[in-house]
């Protein structure tokens, strides 16, 4: 057997899962869809004492289109997000981002919360949450807290989630009429992005009220592009210099060399990608 | 390191087995059930050769643990053929259009396509799902032809 030995529990309720985490702390590893974790176990880069399987906890699953936002339960599978009428109606760009995650077979198991909690620097859903200013709900046995996405991602594969906590839901609050787009450049469909870009443009009276940009694959964590965002504040849609904004957005990044692509390539491809995403957004009515 | 009693239906047969927590569904199917159609390729979720259908959806059996299938229904390539000597429509299409050469990746592809044809997927959707399977022999041309014929079959009712 390839994975290291571990104990396994499959609690039926969130309370029971949180009790288990309180008991084991950092020695416990929550198991969501397992599409990364099971591979990390096979490669023995993860060696938890106990796996806490969240797949039998119904309350962690589901999409709630509430007045104050679109709340997605952490254990909602990627395929469920893709097939959700609520997502399609309220935040179709979330489905667009999720369609870029892995393959058909892995999206059948993989979850939104699992991907966000893993915080792979090249993953789509963490960057999407970051661009959206999404709100993460974390719970432990004692209570819950809400963390803004900007405070959630701390570094490569590192988040604000403590060992006794679970990410229970992600709430997205798109402004009415916001234009949101996402795309990536990868060698093959389903591969991790060499560069990926999420752009959100909140528009008021034909001008940019607020821009939210997030990169993936362009640093050791999902990354906002604050100077590019600030440069758009108050600018009329028709006056936006897409090329300049794309360059500014890349200047906010610090990509790494790795075996997928060099930092230099990532910056060049990133400029092209950001131009592509922004052009599409400015040509569209609303996303 | 815990062991667990599970009750799982594999190709229609209800099995009760005791499994270590760390045993993957793939190892369980191959070693405990003696069904070697699901192939152990990369064993970390990249190649797709181990794809099986769990509760109606195609999944990578190397990325699930056997203990997680307690109460579930698992289908493997061995369960597809309606009778000895007969081929499932997906198998027949792969055969007809030369969708395989060495055959190592084939059981996984057949299981993905089976789950998708059962849900009336389009040819475009099925072709896109082939990104989740690595085939080093065919160049995918024969597989794509098989997919086209399957999509046609589905559309023709």
Coordinates of C-alpha atoms in Angstrom, one line a residue:
Chain A
X1 CA 0.0 0.0 0.0
X2 CA 1.4 3.3 -1.0
X3 CA 0.0 5.7 1.6
X4 CA 1.5 5.8 5.1
X5 CA -0.5 4.2 7.9
X6 CA -3.2 6.3 9.5
X7 CA -6.4 6.1 11.5
X8 CA -9.7 7.0 9.9
X9 CA -12.9 8.4 11.2
X10 CA -16.0 9.4 9.2
X11 CA -18.2 11.5 11.5
X12 CA -21.8 12.0 10.5
X13 CA -22.1 15.5 11.9
X14 CA -20.1 18.7 11.8
X15 CA -20.0 18.7 15.7
X16 CA -18.5 15.2 15.8
X17 CA -15.9 16.2 13.2
X18 CA -15.0 19.3 15.2
X19 CA -14.7 17.3 18.4
X20 CA -12.3 15.0 16.6
X21 CA -10.2 17.9 15.4
X22 CA -10.2 19.4 18.9
X23 CA -8.8 16.1 20.1
X24 CA -6.1 15.5 17.5
X25 CA -5.3 19.1 16.4
X26 CA -2.5 19.3 13.8
X27 CA -2.1 15.5 13.8
X28 CA -5.5 15.2 12.1
X29 CA -6.1 15.9 8.5
X30 CA -9.6 16.7 7.2
X31 CA -10.4 14.7 4.0
X32 CA -12.6 16.5 1.6
X33 CA -12.7 15.3 -2.0
X34 CA -9.2 13.8 -1.7
X35 CA -8.2 14.7 -5.2
X36 CA -5.0 16.3 -3.9
X37 CA -4.7 14.8 -0.5
X38 CA -4.9 11.1 -1.6
X39 CA -2.1 11.8 -4.1
X40 CA 0.0 13.6 -1.4
X41 CA -0.6 10.5 0.8
X42 CA 0.5 8.2 -2.0
X43 CA 3.7 10.2 -2.4
X44 CA 4.0 10.4 1.4
X45 CA 4.4 14.1 1.5
X46 CA 1.5 14.1 3.9
X47 CA 1.6 11.9 7.0
X48 CA -1.3 12.6 9.3
X49 CA -2.1 10.3 12.2
X50 CA -5.8 10.4 11.5
X51 CA -7.9 11.3 8.5
X52 CA -11.2 12.9 9.3
X53 CA -13.4 12.1 6.4
X54 CA -16.0 15.0 5.8
X55 CA -17.8 13.1 3.0
X56 CA -20.6 11.9 5.3
X57 CA -21.6 15.3 6.7
X58 CA -24.6 16.5 4.7
X59 CA -24.6 20.0 6.4
X60 CA -21.3 20.9 4.7
X61 CA -22.8 20.5 1.3
X62 CA -25.0 22.7 -0.7
X63 CA -25.4 26.1 -2.4
X64 CA -27.6 28.7 -0.8
X65 CA -28.6 31.7 -2.9
X66 CA -29.3 34.1 0.0
X67 CA -30.0 37.8 0.0
X68 CA -26.6 38.6 1.4
X69 CA -24.6 36.4 -0.9
X70 CA -24.1 33.1 -2.6
X71 CA -23.1 30.7 0.1
X72 CA -21.3 27.5 -1.0
X73 CA -20.8 24.7 1.5
X74 CA -17.2 23.7 1.7
X75 CA -17.9 20.1 0.7
X76 CA -19.9 21.0 -2.4
X77 CA -18.3 19.1 -5.2
X78 CA -16.9 20.9 -8.2
X79 CA -19.3 19.1 -10.5
X80 CA -22.3 20.4 -8.4
X81 CA -21.0 23.9 -8.8
X82 CA -20.8 23.4 -12.5
X83 CA -24.3 22.0 -12.7
X84 CA -25.9 24.5 -10.3
X85 CA -28.7 26.7 -11.6
X86 CA -28.1 29.1 -8.7
X87 CA -24.5 29.5 -9.6
X88 CA -25.3 30.0 -13.3
X89 CA -27.9 32.7 -12.4
X90 CA -26.0 34.5 -9.7
X91 CA -22.3 34.0 -10.3
X92 CA -21.6 32.2 -13.6
X93 CA -17.9 33.1 -13.4
X94 CA -17.6 30.7 -10.4
X95 CA -18.6 27.9 -12.7
X96 CA -16.2 29.2 -15.3
X97 CA -13.4 29.1 -12.8
X98 CA -14.4 25.7 -11.6
X99 CA -14.6 24.3 -15.1
X100 CA -10.8 24.9 -15.3
X101 CA -10.1 22.8 -12.2
X102 CA -8.6 19.3 -13.0
X103 CA -10.5 16.9 -15.2
X104 CA -14.1 15.6 -15.4
X105 CA -13.2 12.6 -13.2
X106 CA -11.5 14.7 -10.5
X107 CA -14.3 17.3 -10.5
X108 CA -16.7 14.5 -9.7
X109 CA -15.0 14.1 -6.3
X110 CA -13.1 17.4 -5.7
X111 CA -14.8 20.0 -3.6
X112 CA -14.7 23.8 -3.6
X113 CA -13.7 24.0 0.1
X114 CA -11.0 21.4 -0.3
X115 CA -9.4 23.3 -3.1
X116 CA -9.6 26.6 -1.2
X117 CA -8.3 25.0 2.0
X118 CA -5.3 23.4 0.2
X119 CA -4.5 26.9 -1.2
X120 CA -2.4 25.6 -4.1
X121 CA -0.7 28.7 -5.6
X122 CA -1.7 27.6 -9.1
X123 CA -5.3 26.7 -8.3
X124 CA -8.3 28.5 -9.6
X125 CA -10.8 28.6 -6.7
X126 CA -8.5 30.2 -4.2
X127 CA -7.7 33.1 -6.6
X128 CA -11.4 33.4 -7.5
X129 CA -12.3 33.7 -3.8
X130 CA -9.6 36.3 -3.4
X131 CA -10.7 38.4 -6.4
X132 CA -14.2 38.3 -5.1
X133 CA -13.4 39.4 -1.5
X134 CA -15.2 36.2 -0.5
X135 CA -15.8 35.4 3.1
X136 CA -14.6 32.2 4.6
X137 CA -16.4 30.7 7.5
X138 CA -14.2 28.7 9.9
X139 CA -15.6 26.6 12.8
X140 CA -14.0 24.8 15.7
X141 CA -15.7 23.1 18.6
X142 CA -15.9 26.4 20.5
X143 CA -17.5 28.5 17.8
X144 CA -17.1 30.1 14.4
X145 CA -15.3 33.1 12.8
X146 CA -15.4 34.7 9.5
X147 CA -12.2 35.5 7.6
X148 CA -12.0 37.7 4.5
X149 CA -10.2 36.0 1.6
X150 CA -7.4 38.6 1.7
X151 CA -6.6 37.4 5.2
X152 CA -7.1 33.7 4.5
X153 CA -4.2 32.9 2.2
X154 CA -1.0 33.2 4.1
X155 CA 1.5 31.5 1.7
X156 CA 2.1 28.4 -0.3
X157 CA -0.4 25.8 0.9
X158 CA -0.9 27.9 4.0
X159 CA -4.1 29.5 5.2
X160 CA -5.6 31.1 8.3
X161 CA -7.3 27.8 9.2
X162 CA -6.0 26.4 12.5
X163 CA -5.6 22.7 13.1
X164 CA -8.8 22.4 15.1
X165 CA -10.9 24.4 12.6
X166 CA -12.8 23.4 9.5
X167 CA -13.6 25.7 6.6
X168 CA -17.4 25.2 6.5
X169 CA -18.5 27.6 3.7
X170 CA -17.5 30.3 1.3
X171 CA -19.8 33.3 0.7
X172 CA -19.5 35.3 -2.5
X173 CA -21.1 38.7 -2.7
X174 CA -21.0 39.9 -6.3
X175 CA -22.2 43.5 -6.8
X176 CA -25.1 43.9 -9.1
X177 CA -23.8 44.3 -12.7
X178 CA -20.2 43.3 -11.7
X179 CA -18.2 42.0 -14.7
X180 CA -16.2 39.0 -13.7
X181 CA -13.9 36.9 -15.9
X182 CA -11.3 34.2 -15.4
X183 CA -8.9 32.4 -17.7
X184 CA -5.6 30.6 -17.6
X185 CA -2.8 29.4 -19.7
X186 CA -1.8 25.7 -19.1
X187 CA 0.0 23.3 -21.3
X188 CA -3.0 20.9 -21.5
X189 CA -6.6 21.2 -20.3
X190 CA -6.6 20.2 -16.6
X191 CA -3.0 20.9 -15.9
X192 CA -2.1 23.5 -13.3
X193 CA -2.0 26.9 -14.8
X194 CA 1.3 28.4 -15.7
X195 CA -0.5 31.7 -15.3
X196 CA -4.1 32.4 -14.4
X197 CA -6.1 35.6 -13.9
X198 CA -9.4 36.5 -12.3
X199 CA -10.7 40.0 -12.9
X200 CA -13.8 41.6 -11.3
X201 CA -14.9 45.0 -12.3
X202 CA -17.6 46.7 -10.3
X203 CA -19.2 49.3 -12.5
X204 CA -21.2 52.3 -11.4
X205 CA -22.5 55.0 -13.9
X206 CA -20.2 53.7 -16.6
X207 CA -17.1 54.0 -14.4
X208 CA -15.1 51.5 -12.4
X209 CA -16.2 51.7 -8.8
X210 CA -13.9 48.9 -7.7
X211 CA -11.6 46.4 -9.4
X212 CA -10.5 43.1 -7.9
X213 CA -7.7 41.2 -9.7
X214 CA -6.2 38.0 -8.5
X215 CA -3.5 35.9 -10.1
X216 CA -2.8 32.2 -9.7
X217 CA 0.4 30.5 -10.7
X218 CA 2.2 33.8 -10.5
X219 CA 3.6 33.7 -6.9
X220 CA 3.9 31.3 -4.0
X221 CA 0.2 32.1 -3.2
X222 CA -2.9 33.5 -4.9
X223 CA -2.1 37.1 -5.3
X224 CA -4.1 40.4 -5.6
X225 CA -2.8 43.1 -7.9
X226 CA -3.4 46.2 -5.8
X227 CA -1.7 48.9 -7.9
X228 CA -3.4 47.8 -11.1
X229 CA -6.7 47.7 -9.2
X230 CA -6.2 51.2 -7.8
X231 CA -5.2 52.6 -11.2
X232 CA -8.8 51.8 -12.5
X233 CA -10.7 53.5 -9.7
X234 CA -13.1 56.0 -11.2
X235 CA -12.0 55.4 -14.8
X236 CA -14.7 55.4 -17.4
X237 CA -15.1 52.0 -19.1
X238 CA -14.5 53.5 -22.5
X239 CA -11.2 55.1 -21.3
X240 CA -9.6 51.9 -19.9
X241 CA -6.1 51.3 -21.4
X242 CA -6.3 47.5 -21.3
X243 CA -2.7 47.0 -22.2
X244 CA -1.4 49.4 -19.5
X245 CA -3.7 47.7 -16.9
X246 CA -2.4 44.2 -17.9
X247 CA 1.2 45.4 -17.6
X248 CA 0.5 47.0 -14.2
X249 CA -1.2 43.8 -13.0
X250 CA 1.8 41.7 -14.0
X251 CA 4.1 44.2 -12.2
X252 CA 2.3 43.3 -9.0
X253 CA 3.4 39.7 -9.3
X254 CA 6.5 37.8 -8.4
X255 CA 6.4 34.5 -10.3
X256 CA 8.8 31.6 -9.7
X257 CA 10.8 29.5 -12.1
X258 CA 9.8 25.9 -12.1
X259 CA 9.7 22.9 -14.4
X260 CA 6.4 24.1 -15.9
X261 CA 7.6 27.6 -16.9
X262 CA 10.2 30.2 -16.2
X263 CA 9.3 33.4 -14.3
X264 CA 10.0 35.4 -17.5
X265 CA 7.6 33.3 -19.5
X266 CA 4.9 33.6 -16.8
X267 CA 5.2 37.4 -16.9
X268 CA 4.9 37.6 -20.7
X269 CA 2.0 35.1 -20.8
X270 CA 0.4 36.9 -17.9
X271 CA 0.2 40.1 -19.8
X272 CA -1.4 38.4 -22.8
X273 CA -3.8 36.6 -20.5
X274 CA -4.8 39.7 -18.5
X275 CA -5.4 41.6 -21.8
X276 CA -7.5 38.7 -23.0
X277 CA -9.6 38.6 -19.9
X278 CA -10.1 42.3 -19.6
X279 CA -10.9 42.7 -23.3
X280 CA -13.6 40.1 -23.0
X281 CA -15.0 41.8 -19.9
X282 CA -15.1 45.2 -21.5
X283 CA -16.8 43.9 -24.6
X284 CA -19.5 42.1 -22.5
X285 CA -22.5 43.6 -20.9
X286 CA -22.2 41.9 -17.6
X287 CA -20.7 38.6 -16.3
Chain B
X1 CA -3.6 2.5 11.9
X2 CA -7.2 1.4 11.9
X3 CA -9.0 -1.5 10.2
X4 CA -12.7 -1.1 9.1
X5 CA -15.5 -3.4 8.2
X6 CA -17.2 -2.3 5.0
X7 CA -20.1 -3.5 3.0
X8 CA -19.9 -2.5 -0.6
X9 CA -21.6 -3.6 -3.8
X10 CA -19.1 -4.4 -6.6
X11 CA -20.6 -5.1 -10.0
X12 CA -23.9 -6.0 -8.3
X13 CA -22.5 -8.4 -5.7
X14 CA -22.7 -7.3 -2.1
X15 CA -19.3 -7.8 -0.3
X16 CA -18.4 -7.6 3.3
X17 CA -14.7 -7.0 3.8
X18 CA -12.3 -5.8 6.4
X19 CA -9.9 -3.2 5.1
X20 CA -7.0 -1.1 6.5
X21 CA -7.8 2.6 6.4
X22 CA -5.0 3.3 4.0
X23 CA -6.0 0.8 1.4
X24 CA -7.1 2.6 -1.8
X25 CA -10.2 1.6 -3.6
X26 CA -8.0 0.6 -6.5
X27 CA -5.9 -1.8 -4.3
X28 CA -9.2 -3.1 -2.8
X29 CA -10.7 -3.8 -6.2
X30 CA -7.6 -5.5 -7.5
X31 CA -6.4 -7.4 -4.4
X32 CA -9.5 -8.0 -2.3
X33 CA -12.0 -8.4 -5.1
X34 CA -9.6 -10.0 -7.7
X35 CA -10.8 -7.7 -10.4
X36 CA -7.7 -6.5 -12.3
X37 CA -9.5 -4.5 -15.0
X38 CA -9.0 -1.2 -13.2
X39 CA -5.3 -0.6 -13.8
X40 CA -2.7 0.8 -11.4
X41 CA -0.9 3.3 -13.5
X42 CA 0.5 6.4 -11.8
X43 CA -1.4 5.8 -8.5
X44 CA -1.6 9.5 -7.8
X45 CA -4.5 10.7 -9.9
X46 CA -2.9 11.7 -13.1
X47 CA -3.3 8.9 -15.7
X48 CA -6.9 7.8 -15.4
X49 CA -6.2 4.1 -15.9
X50 CA -7.9 3.2 -12.5
X51 CA -11.2 5.0 -13.3
X52 CA -14.3 3.2 -12.0
X53 CA -17.9 4.3 -11.4
X54 CA -18.9 4.9 -7.7
X55 CA -22.5 5.6 -7.1
X56 CA -23.0 6.5 -10.7
X57 CA -20.0 8.9 -11.2
X58 CA -16.6 8.2 -12.8
X59 CA -13.9 8.6 -10.3
X60 CA -10.2 7.8 -9.9
X61 CA -10.1 4.7 -7.7
X62 CA -6.5 5.5 -6.6
X63 CA -7.7 8.8 -5.0
X64 CA -10.3 7.1 -2.8
X65 CA -9.9 4.8 0.1
X66 CA -11.8 1.5 0.2
X67 CA -13.2 2.4 3.6
X68 CA -15.0 5.4 2.0
X69 CA -17.1 3.1 -0.2
X70 CA -18.9 1.6 2.7
X71 CA -22.5 1.4 1.5
X72 CA -21.6 2.5 -2.0
X73 CA -22.1 0.8 -5.4
X74 CA -18.9 0.3 -7.4
X75 CA -18.8 -0.7 -11.0
X76 CA -15.7 -1.8 -12.8
X77 CA -15.0 -2.8 -16.4
X78 CA -15.7 -6.4 -15.5
X79 CA -19.3 -5.6 -14.8
X80 CA -20.1 -3.9 -18.1
X81 CA -20.7 -6.8 -20.5
X82 CA -24.3 -8.0 -20.5
X83 CA -23.3 -11.6 -21.0
X84 CA -20.2 -13.6 -21.6
X85 CA -18.9 -12.9 -25.1
X86 CA -21.0 -9.8 -25.5
X87 CA -19.7 -6.3 -25.4
X88 CA -21.1 -3.2 -23.8
X89 CA -21.9 -0.5 -26.4
X90 CA -18.9 1.5 -25.2
X91 CA -16.6 -1.5 -25.5
X92 CA -18.1 -2.3 -28.9
X93 CA -17.5 1.3 -30.1
X94 CA -13.9 1.2 -28.9
X95 CA -13.4 -2.2 -30.7
X96 CA -15.1 -1.0 -33.9
X97 CA -13.1 2.2 -34.2
X98 CA -9.8 0.8 -33.0
X99 CA -9.8 3.0 -29.9
X100 CA -7.0 1.0 -28.3
X101 CA -3.7 -0.6 -29.0
X102 CA -1.9 -1.9 -25.9
X103 CA -5.1 -1.6 -23.8
X104 CA -3.6 -0.4 -20.5
X105 CA -5.6 2.8 -20.4
X106 CA -8.7 1.4 -22.0
X107 CA -10.7 0.2 -18.9
X108 CA -10.5 3.6 -17.4
X109 CA -11.6 5.3 -20.7
X110 CA -14.4 2.8 -21.0
X111 CA -15.7 3.6 -17.5
X112 CA -15.6 7.3 -18.1
X113 CA -17.4 7.0 -21.3
X114 CA -19.9 4.5 -19.8
X115 CA -20.8 7.0 -17.1
X116 CA -21.1 9.8 -19.6
X117 CA -23.2 8.0 -22.1
X118 CA -25.6 7.0 -19.3
X119 CA -26.0 10.7 -18.7
X120 CA -26.5 11.6 -22.4
X121 CA -23.2 13.5 -22.6
X122 CA -22.4 15.2 -25.9
X123 CA -19.4 14.2 -28.0
X124 CA -17.7 17.5 -27.1
X125 CA -18.1 16.7 -23.4
X126 CA -16.8 13.2 -23.8
X127 CA -13.8 14.4 -25.8
X128 CA -13.1 17.0 -23.1
X129 CA -13.2 14.3 -20.5
X130 CA -10.4 12.4 -22.3
X131 CA -8.0 15.0 -20.9
X132 CA -8.3 12.9 -17.8
X133 CA -6.9 9.8 -19.5
X134 CA -3.4 9.3 -20.7
X135 CA -3.2 7.0 -23.8
X136 CA 0.3 6.7 -25.3
X137 CA -0.6 4.4 -28.2
X138 CA -3.5 5.6 -30.2
X139 CA -3.0 9.3 -30.5
X140 CA -6.7 9.4 -29.4
X141 CA -8.0 9.4 -33.0
X142 CA -9.7 6.1 -32.7
X143 CA -11.0 7.0 -29.3
X144 CA -12.5 10.2 -30.7
X145 CA -14.2 8.2 -33.5
X146 CA -15.6 5.8 -30.9
X147 CA -16.9 8.8 -29.0
X148 CA -18.5 10.3 -32.2
X149 CA -20.3 7.0 -32.8
X150 CA -21.5 6.8 -29.2
X151 CA -22.8 10.3 -29.2
X152 CA -24.6 9.6 -32.4
X153 CA -26.1 6.5 -30.9
X154 CA -27.3 8.4 -27.9
X155 CA -28.8 11.2 -30.0
X156 CA -30.5 8.7 -32.2
X157 CA -32.1 7.2 -29.1

